[in-house]
PDB file of C-alpha atoms in Angstrom:
ATOM      1  CA  UNK A   1     -20.877  33.148 140.591  1.00 61.00           C
ATOM      2  CA  UNK A   2     -23.432  34.822 142.547  1.00 72.00           C
ATOM      3  CA  UNK A   3     -27.014  35.348 141.243  1.00 87.00           C
ATOM      4  CA  UNK A   4     -28.022  38.800 139.979  1.00 95.00           C
ATOM      5  CA  UNK A   5     -29.816  40.835 142.490  1.00 97.00           C
ATOM      6  CA  UNK A   6     -33.375  41.775 142.088  1.00 97.00           C
ATOM      7  CA  UNK A   7     -35.978  43.248 144.530  1.00 97.00           C
ATOM      8  CA  UNK A   8     -38.159  40.399 145.734  1.00 96.00           C
ATOM      9  CA  UNK A   9     -41.233  42.264 145.043  1.00 97.00           C
ATOM     10  CA  UNK A  10     -42.723  45.387 143.082  1.00 97.00           C
ATOM     11  CA  UNK A  11     -46.276  46.412 142.677  1.00 96.00           C
ATOM     12  CA  UNK A  12     -48.377  48.862 140.906  1.00 96.00           C
ATOM     13  CA  UNK A  13     -51.924  49.840 140.034  1.00 96.00           C
ATOM     14  CA  UNK A  14     -53.617  49.093 136.667  1.00 96.00           C
ATOM     15  CA  UNK A  15     -52.353  51.691 133.986  1.00 96.00           C
ATOM     16  CA  UNK A  16     -49.233  52.641 136.074  1.00 97.00           C
ATOM     17  CA  UNK A  17     -45.565  51.960 135.333  1.00 97.00           C
ATOM     18  CA  UNK A  18     -43.237  50.027 137.379  1.00 98.00           C
ATOM     19  CA  UNK A  19     -39.535  49.476 136.995  1.00 98.00           C
ATOM     20  CA  UNK A  20     -37.577  46.297 138.209  1.00 98.00           C
ATOM     21  CA  UNK A  21     -33.976  46.398 138.775  1.00 98.00           C
ATOM     22  CA  UNK A  22     -31.196  43.817 138.048  1.00 98.00           C
ATOM     23  CA  UNK A  23     -27.929  44.484 139.656  1.00 97.00           C
ATOM     24  CA  UNK A  24     -24.766  42.583 138.507  1.00 96.00           C
ATOM     25  CA  UNK A  25     -21.087  43.234 138.253  1.00 94.00           C
ATOM     26  CA  UNK A  26     -18.455  44.452 135.791  1.00 93.00           C
ATOM     27  CA  UNK A  27     -18.292  40.714 134.814  1.00 92.00           C
ATOM     28  CA  UNK A  28     -21.650  40.197 133.821  1.00 93.00           C
ATOM     29  CA  UNK A  29     -24.335  42.754 133.320  1.00 94.00           C
ATOM     30  CA  UNK A  30     -21.628  45.486 132.982  1.00 94.00           C
ATOM     31  CA  UNK A  31     -19.575  43.472 130.429  1.00 93.00           C
ATOM     32  CA  UNK A  32     -22.034  42.466 127.984  1.00 93.00           C
ATOM     33  CA  UNK A  33     -25.040  43.697 126.145  1.00 95.00           C
ATOM     34  CA  UNK A  34     -26.681  40.260 126.657  1.00 95.00           C
ATOM     35  CA  UNK A  35     -29.295  40.903 129.356  1.00 96.00           C
ATOM     36  CA  UNK A  36     -32.600  39.231 129.012  1.00 97.00           C
ATOM     37  CA  UNK A  37     -35.816  39.316 131.013  1.00 97.00           C
ATOM     38  CA  UNK A  38     -38.356  36.588 131.601  1.00 98.00           C
ATOM     39  CA  UNK A  39     -41.873  36.572 132.764  1.00 98.00           C
ATOM     40  CA  UNK A  40     -43.160  33.357 134.749  1.00 98.00           C
ATOM     41  CA  UNK A  41     -46.893  32.881 135.635  1.00 98.00           C
ATOM     42  CA  UNK A  42     -47.417  30.238 138.323  1.00 96.00           C
ATOM     43  CA  UNK A  43     -46.963  26.829 137.041  1.00 95.00           C
ATOM     44  CA  UNK A  44     -45.668  27.796 133.572  1.00 97.00           C
ATOM     45  CA  UNK A  45     -42.336  27.996 131.706  1.00 97.00           C
ATOM     46  CA  UNK A  46     -40.533  31.147 131.702  1.00 97.00           C
ATOM     47  CA  UNK A  47     -41.293  33.370 128.669  1.00 97.00           C
ATOM     48  CA  UNK A  48     -38.592  35.561 127.046  1.00 96.00           C
ATOM     49  CA  UNK A  49     -39.950  39.323 127.171  1.00 97.00           C
ATOM     50  CA  UNK A  50     -36.699  41.231 126.464  1.00 97.00           C
ATOM     51  CA  UNK A  51     -33.337  40.256 124.953  1.00 95.00           C
ATOM     52  CA  UNK A  52     -30.014  41.992 124.274  1.00 95.00           C
ATOM     53  CA  UNK A  53     -31.045  44.635 126.873  1.00 96.00           C
ATOM     54  CA  UNK A  54     -33.890  46.368 125.024  1.00 96.00           C
ATOM     55  CA  UNK A  55     -35.007  44.115 122.173  1.00 96.00           C
ATOM     56  CA  UNK A  56     -38.565  42.589 122.176  1.00 96.00           C
ATOM     57  CA  UNK A  57     -39.376  39.319 120.611  1.00 94.00           C
ATOM     58  CA  UNK A  58     -42.444  39.369 118.237  1.00 94.00           C
ATOM     59  CA  UNK A  59     -45.539  39.210 120.102  1.00 94.00           C
ATOM     60  CA  UNK A  60     -44.489  40.873 123.234  1.00 97.00           C
ATOM     61  CA  UNK A  61     -46.238  44.149 123.887  1.00 96.00           C
ATOM     62  CA  UNK A  62     -44.429  47.365 123.603  1.00 95.00           C
ATOM     63  CA  UNK A  63     -45.490  48.133 127.136  1.00 97.00           C
ATOM     64  CA  UNK A  64     -42.350  46.093 128.082  1.00 98.00           C
ATOM     65  CA  UNK A  65     -38.974  47.793 127.837  1.00 98.00           C
ATOM     66  CA  UNK A  66     -35.602  47.252 128.835  1.00 97.00           C
ATOM     67  CA  UNK A  67     -32.395  49.401 129.640  1.00 97.00           C
ATOM     68  CA  UNK A  68     -28.890  49.169 131.167  1.00 97.00           C
ATOM     69  CA  UNK A  69     -26.521  51.534 132.990  1.00 96.00           C
ATOM     70  CA  UNK A  70     -23.320  50.352 134.152  1.00 95.00           C
ATOM     71  CA  UNK A  71     -23.945  47.162 136.045  1.00 96.00           C
ATOM     72  CA  UNK A  72     -27.591  47.498 136.549  1.00 97.00           C
ATOM     73  CA  UNK A  73     -30.296  46.492 134.211  1.00 98.00           C
ATOM     74  CA  UNK A  74     -33.923  47.425 134.237  1.00 98.00           C
ATOM     75  CA  UNK A  75     -37.412  46.232 133.186  1.00 98.00           C
ATOM     76  CA  UNK A  76     -40.248  48.741 132.906  1.00 98.00           C
ATOM     77  CA  UNK A  77     -43.646  47.784 132.550  1.00 98.00           C
ATOM     78  CA  UNK A  78     -45.830  50.586 131.402  1.00 97.00           C
ATOM     79  CA  UNK A  79     -49.693  50.754 131.518  1.00 96.00           C
ATOM     80  CA  UNK A  80     -49.927  47.955 133.918  1.00 97.00           C
ATOM     81  CA  UNK A  81     -52.619  45.276 133.208  1.00 97.00           C
ATOM     82  CA  UNK A  82     -53.837  42.566 135.435  1.00 97.00           C
ATOM     83  CA  UNK A  83     -52.126  39.826 133.210  1.00 96.00           C
ATOM     84  CA  UNK A  84     -48.735  41.404 133.892  1.00 97.00           C
ATOM     85  CA  UNK A  85     -48.973  40.031 137.452  1.00 97.00           C
ATOM     86  CA  UNK A  86     -46.147  37.395 137.426  1.00 98.00           C
ATOM     87  CA  UNK A  87     -42.723  36.564 138.375  1.00 98.00           C
ATOM     88  CA  UNK A  88     -39.903  38.310 136.468  1.00 98.00           C
ATOM     89  CA  UNK A  89     -36.343  37.094 136.175  1.00 98.00           C
ATOM     90  CA  UNK A  90     -33.424  38.932 134.714  1.00 97.00           C
ATOM     91  CA  UNK A  91     -30.461  36.946 133.100  1.00 96.00           C
ATOM     92  CA  UNK A  92     -26.908  38.121 131.964  1.00 95.00           C
ATOM     93  CA  UNK A  93     -24.410  36.440 129.753  1.00 93.00           C
ATOM     94  CA  UNK A  94     -21.276  35.399 131.829  1.00 89.00           C
ATOM     95  CA  UNK A  95     -18.912  34.509 128.843  1.00 88.00           C
ATOM     96  CA  UNK A  96     -19.925  30.967 128.584  1.00 88.00           C
ATOM     97  CA  UNK A  97     -23.378  30.806 130.028  1.00 89.00           C
ATOM     98  CA  UNK A  98     -26.108  32.906 131.388  1.00 91.00           C
ATOM     99  CA  UNK A  99     -26.841  33.463 135.213  1.00 93.00           C
ATOM    100  CA  UNK A 100     -30.200  34.398 136.649  1.00 96.00           C
ATOM    101  CA  UNK A 101     -31.486  36.876 139.238  1.00 97.00           C
ATOM    102  CA  UNK A 102     -33.412  35.860 142.185  1.00 96.00           C
ATOM    103  CA  UNK A 103     -36.660  36.930 140.706  1.00 97.00           C
ATOM    104  CA  UNK A 104     -39.190  39.785 141.511  1.00 98.00           C
ATOM    105  CA  UNK A 105     -42.962  39.095 142.179  1.00 98.00           C
ATOM    106  CA  UNK A 106     -44.766  41.743 140.522  1.00 98.00           C
ATOM    107  CA  UNK A 107     -48.317  42.335 141.964  1.00 97.00           C
ATOM    108  CA  UNK A 108     -50.942  44.437 140.177  1.00 96.00           C
ATOM    109  CA  UNK A 109     -52.915  46.046 142.876  1.00 93.00           C
TER     110      UNK A 109
ATOM    111  CA  UNK B   1     -42.765  27.511 115.447  1.00 93.00           C
ATOM    112  CA  UNK B   2     -40.259  26.359 117.805  1.00 94.00           C
ATOM    113  CA  UNK B   3     -41.237  23.531 120.148  1.00 97.00           C
ATOM    114  CA  UNK B   4     -39.357  21.770 123.056  1.00 98.00           C
ATOM    115  CA  UNK B   5     -40.733  18.964 124.747  1.00 98.00           C
ATOM    116  CA  UNK B   6     -38.944  17.594 127.872  1.00 97.00           C
ATOM    117  CA  UNK B   7     -39.488  13.971 129.396  1.00 97.00           C
ATOM    118  CA  UNK B   8     -37.778  11.554 131.592  1.00 97.00           C
ATOM    119  CA  UNK B   9     -38.527  13.211 135.035  1.00 96.00           C
ATOM    120  CA  UNK B  10     -39.946  11.349 138.023  1.00 97.00           C
ATOM    121  CA  UNK B  11     -39.281  10.073 141.606  1.00 97.00           C
ATOM    122  CA  UNK B  12     -35.861   8.826 142.307  1.00 97.00           C
ATOM    123  CA  UNK B  13     -33.996   7.802 145.593  1.00 97.00           C
ATOM    124  CA  UNK B  14     -30.925   9.754 146.864  1.00 97.00           C
ATOM    125  CA  UNK B  15     -27.888   8.414 145.002  1.00 97.00           C
ATOM    126  CA  UNK B  16     -30.063   7.297 142.032  1.00 98.00           C
ATOM    127  CA  UNK B  17     -29.967   8.282 138.390  1.00 98.00           C
ATOM    128  CA  UNK B  18     -32.181   9.561 135.697  1.00 98.00           C
ATOM    129  CA  UNK B  19     -32.062  10.540 132.100  1.00 98.00           C
ATOM    130  CA  UNK B  20     -33.914  13.652 130.845  1.00 98.00           C
ATOM    131  CA  UNK B  21     -34.677  14.047 127.262  1.00 98.00           C
ATOM    132  CA  UNK B  22     -35.836  17.228 125.312  1.00 98.00           C
ATOM    133  CA  UNK B  23     -37.073  16.703 121.665  1.00 98.00           C
ATOM    134  CA  UNK B  24     -37.026  19.847 119.604  1.00 97.00           C
ATOM    135  CA  UNK B  25     -39.134  20.728 116.441  1.00 96.00           C
ATOM    136  CA  UNK B  26     -39.360  23.963 114.215  1.00 95.00           C
ATOM    137  CA  UNK B  27     -35.775  24.841 114.153  1.00 93.00           C
ATOM    138  CA  UNK B  28     -32.476  23.832 112.565  1.00 94.00           C
ATOM    139  CA  UNK B  29     -31.474  21.985 115.706  1.00 95.00           C
ATOM    140  CA  UNK B  30     -27.914  21.765 114.933  1.00 95.00           C
ATOM    141  CA  UNK B  31     -27.414  25.373 114.610  1.00 93.00           C
ATOM    142  CA  UNK B  32     -28.576  25.974 118.184  1.00 94.00           C
ATOM    143  CA  UNK B  33     -26.751  25.773 121.591  1.00 95.00           C
ATOM    144  CA  UNK B  34     -28.981  24.190 124.197  1.00 97.00           C
ATOM    145  CA  UNK B  35     -29.146  24.644 127.846  1.00 97.00           C
ATOM    146  CA  UNK B  36     -30.725  22.981 130.786  1.00 98.00           C
ATOM    147  CA  UNK B  37     -32.236  25.324 133.631  1.00 97.00           C
ATOM    148  CA  UNK B  38     -33.817  24.075 136.732  1.00 98.00           C
ATOM    149  CA  UNK B  39     -36.076  25.513 139.360  1.00 98.00           C
ATOM    150  CA  UNK B  40     -36.486  24.290 142.978  1.00 97.00           C
ATOM    151  CA  UNK B  41     -40.016  24.366 144.349  1.00 96.00           C
ATOM    152  CA  UNK B  42     -40.769  28.009 145.229  1.00 95.00           C
ATOM    153  CA  UNK B  43     -37.402  28.870 144.192  1.00 95.00           C
ATOM    154  CA  UNK B  44     -35.818  30.863 141.283  1.00 95.00           C
ATOM    155  CA  UNK B  45     -34.196  29.981 138.035  1.00 96.00           C
ATOM    156  CA  UNK B  46     -30.679  28.156 137.978  1.00 96.00           C
ATOM    157  CA  UNK B  47     -28.580  27.430 135.071  1.00 95.00           C
ATOM    158  CA  UNK B  48     -27.450  23.890 134.958  1.00 97.00           C
ATOM    159  CA  UNK B  49     -25.681  23.155 131.778  1.00 97.00           C
ATOM    160  CA  UNK B  50     -25.199  24.188 128.205  1.00 95.00           C
ATOM    161  CA  UNK B  51     -23.869  22.496 125.101  1.00 95.00           C
ATOM    162  CA  UNK B  52     -23.078  24.055 121.703  1.00 94.00           C
ATOM    163  CA  UNK B  53     -24.663  22.838 118.433  1.00 93.00           C
ATOM    164  CA  UNK B  54     -21.424  20.990 117.251  1.00 93.00           C
ATOM    165  CA  UNK B  55     -20.789  19.742 120.944  1.00 93.00           C
ATOM    166  CA  UNK B  56     -17.358  21.763 121.012  1.00 94.00           C
ATOM    167  CA  UNK B  57     -18.376  23.660 124.059  1.00 94.00           C
ATOM    168  CA  UNK B  58     -19.829  22.058 127.065  1.00 96.00           C
ATOM    169  CA  UNK B  59     -20.261  23.818 130.454  1.00 95.00           C
ATOM    170  CA  UNK B  60     -21.742  22.753 133.835  1.00 96.00           C
ATOM    171  CA  UNK B  61     -22.744  24.686 137.050  1.00 95.00           C
ATOM    172  CA  UNK B  62     -20.439  23.727 139.934  1.00 95.00           C
ATOM    173  CA  UNK B  63     -23.347  22.116 141.659  1.00 96.00           C
ATOM    174  CA  UNK B  64     -23.756  19.477 139.105  1.00 97.00           C
ATOM    175  CA  UNK B  65     -20.324  19.168 137.844  1.00 97.00           C
ATOM    176  CA  UNK B  66     -19.080  15.475 137.870  1.00 97.00           C
ATOM    177  CA  UNK B  67     -22.522  14.196 138.497  1.00 98.00           C
ATOM    178  CA  UNK B  68     -24.581  15.325 135.310  1.00 98.00           C
ATOM    179  CA  UNK B  69     -23.594  14.867 131.698  1.00 98.00           C
ATOM    180  CA  UNK B  70     -25.211  16.802 128.838  1.00 98.00           C
ATOM    181  CA  UNK B  71     -25.246  15.549 125.465  1.00 97.00           C
ATOM    182  CA  UNK B  72     -27.244  15.740 122.034  1.00 97.00           C
ATOM    183  CA  UNK B  73     -28.087  13.895 118.988  1.00 97.00           C
ATOM    184  CA  UNK B  74     -28.609  16.324 116.243  1.00 96.00           C
ATOM    185  CA  UNK B  75     -29.992  13.500 113.925  1.00 97.00           C
ATOM    186  CA  UNK B  76     -32.860  13.224 116.328  1.00 97.00           C
ATOM    187  CA  UNK B  77     -33.217  16.783 117.261  1.00 97.00           C
ATOM    188  CA  UNK B  78     -32.561  16.037 120.845  1.00 98.00           C
ATOM    189  CA  UNK B  79     -30.699  17.019 123.851  1.00 98.00           C
ATOM    190  CA  UNK B  80     -30.186  14.829 127.093  1.00 98.00           C
ATOM    191  CA  UNK B  81     -29.203  15.357 130.570  1.00 98.00           C
ATOM    192  CA  UNK B  82     -27.830  12.389 132.376  1.00 98.00           C
ATOM    193  CA  UNK B  83     -28.185  12.779 136.066  1.00 98.00           C
ATOM    194  CA  UNK B  84     -26.218  10.508 138.345  1.00 98.00           C
ATOM    195  CA  UNK B  85     -25.673  10.480 142.148  1.00 98.00           C
ATOM    196  CA  UNK B  86     -28.729  12.605 142.676  1.00 98.00           C
ATOM    197  CA  UNK B  87     -29.359  14.497 145.879  1.00 98.00           C
ATOM    198  CA  UNK B  88     -32.373  16.149 147.628  1.00 97.00           C
ATOM    199  CA  UNK B  89     -31.296  19.527 146.483  1.00 97.00           C
ATOM    200  CA  UNK B  90     -31.552  18.400 142.843  1.00 98.00           C
ATOM    201  CA  UNK B  91     -35.237  18.411 143.265  1.00 98.00           C
ATOM    202  CA  UNK B  92     -36.609  20.740 140.536  1.00 98.00           C
ATOM    203  CA  UNK B  93     -38.402  21.247 137.547  1.00 98.00           C
ATOM    204  CA  UNK B  94     -35.954  20.982 134.746  1.00 98.00           C
ATOM    205  CA  UNK B  95     -36.429  23.254 131.646  1.00 98.00           C
ATOM    206  CA  UNK B  96     -34.445  22.753 128.287  1.00 97.00           C
ATOM    207  CA  UNK B  97     -34.090  25.871 126.224  1.00 97.00           C
ATOM    208  CA  UNK B  98     -32.483  27.046 122.884  1.00 95.00           C
ATOM    209  CA  UNK B  99     -29.547  29.415 123.802  1.00 91.00           C
ATOM    210  CA  UNK B 100     -28.424  31.898 121.462  1.00 81.00           C
ATOM    211  CA  UNK B 101     -25.762  34.349 122.553  1.00 74.00           C
ATOM    212  CA  UNK B 102     -28.185  36.521 124.186  1.00 76.00           C
ATOM    213  CA  UNK B 103     -29.698  33.932 126.433  1.00 85.00           C
ATOM    214  CA  UNK B 104     -32.263  31.223 126.591  1.00 91.00           C
ATOM    215  CA  UNK B 105     -35.147  32.125 124.303  1.00 93.00           C
ATOM    216  CA  UNK B 106     -37.549  29.191 123.531  1.00 96.00           C
ATOM    217  CA  UNK B 107     -38.226  26.927 126.636  1.00 97.00           C
ATOM    218  CA  UNK B 108     -39.964  23.609 126.978  1.00 97.00           C
ATOM    219  CA  UNK B 109     -42.820  23.012 129.566  1.00 97.00           C
ATOM    220  CA  UNK B 110     -40.431  21.401 131.920  1.00 97.00           C
ATOM    221  CA  UNK B 111     -39.999  17.931 133.667  1.00 98.00           C
ATOM    222  CA  UNK B 112     -40.194  17.573 137.562  1.00 98.00           C
ATOM    223  CA  UNK B 113     -37.514  15.576 139.078  1.00 98.00           C
ATOM    224  CA  UNK B 114     -37.954  14.598 142.725  1.00 98.00           C
ATOM    225  CA  UNK B 115     -35.291  13.156 144.802  1.00 98.00           C
ATOM    226  CA  UNK B 116     -36.801  11.446 147.899  1.00 96.00           C
ATOM    227  CA  UNK B 117     -36.483   8.190 149.677  1.00 95.00           C
TER     228      UNK B 117
END
């Protein structure tokens, strides 16, 4: 099973919005509403930001939102802040386990 | 608060073995599927293995099948990863995570495994 496809990089200025895409297939992203997104700062463990496509765990700012259309999921970060600079990974359920995207490095200019 | 603490990583020669442990607290451990995910230096996340709460369901990535064994002890709130026949491409930080149907949610801090002579 190949990894989900993410752009290697994305960027935006403080206060702007940026959207990161995650493309899979009809066997993963397109098949289940179990897409999650993780934020990872250097040297730290991943942190769940979005689950089940568009749900936020408690404590995650509402500046983070998720969506899905067919085989592509998206993470939008609105009102960019300096602390949002990190790597972001998408993940999709595959029937027995989850697979991950290759990751997107988000730079806040 | 859910807390996961991995241990057991270290330096091992190619062909060697290691056993990783993950101690959980702050949750009804036996109700949770558990997952191991690894991250090679400078690389992305890779799913390794998952195990249901009652051990009925066990899954492995093709890259580790036949070499790694996942297990758990619900009485000790712990999950394990026995890694045999280790190779250089197994070098990574290994994370354990709780794994409800939506995907891993709570993660440990990770333990580094380095396979080198």
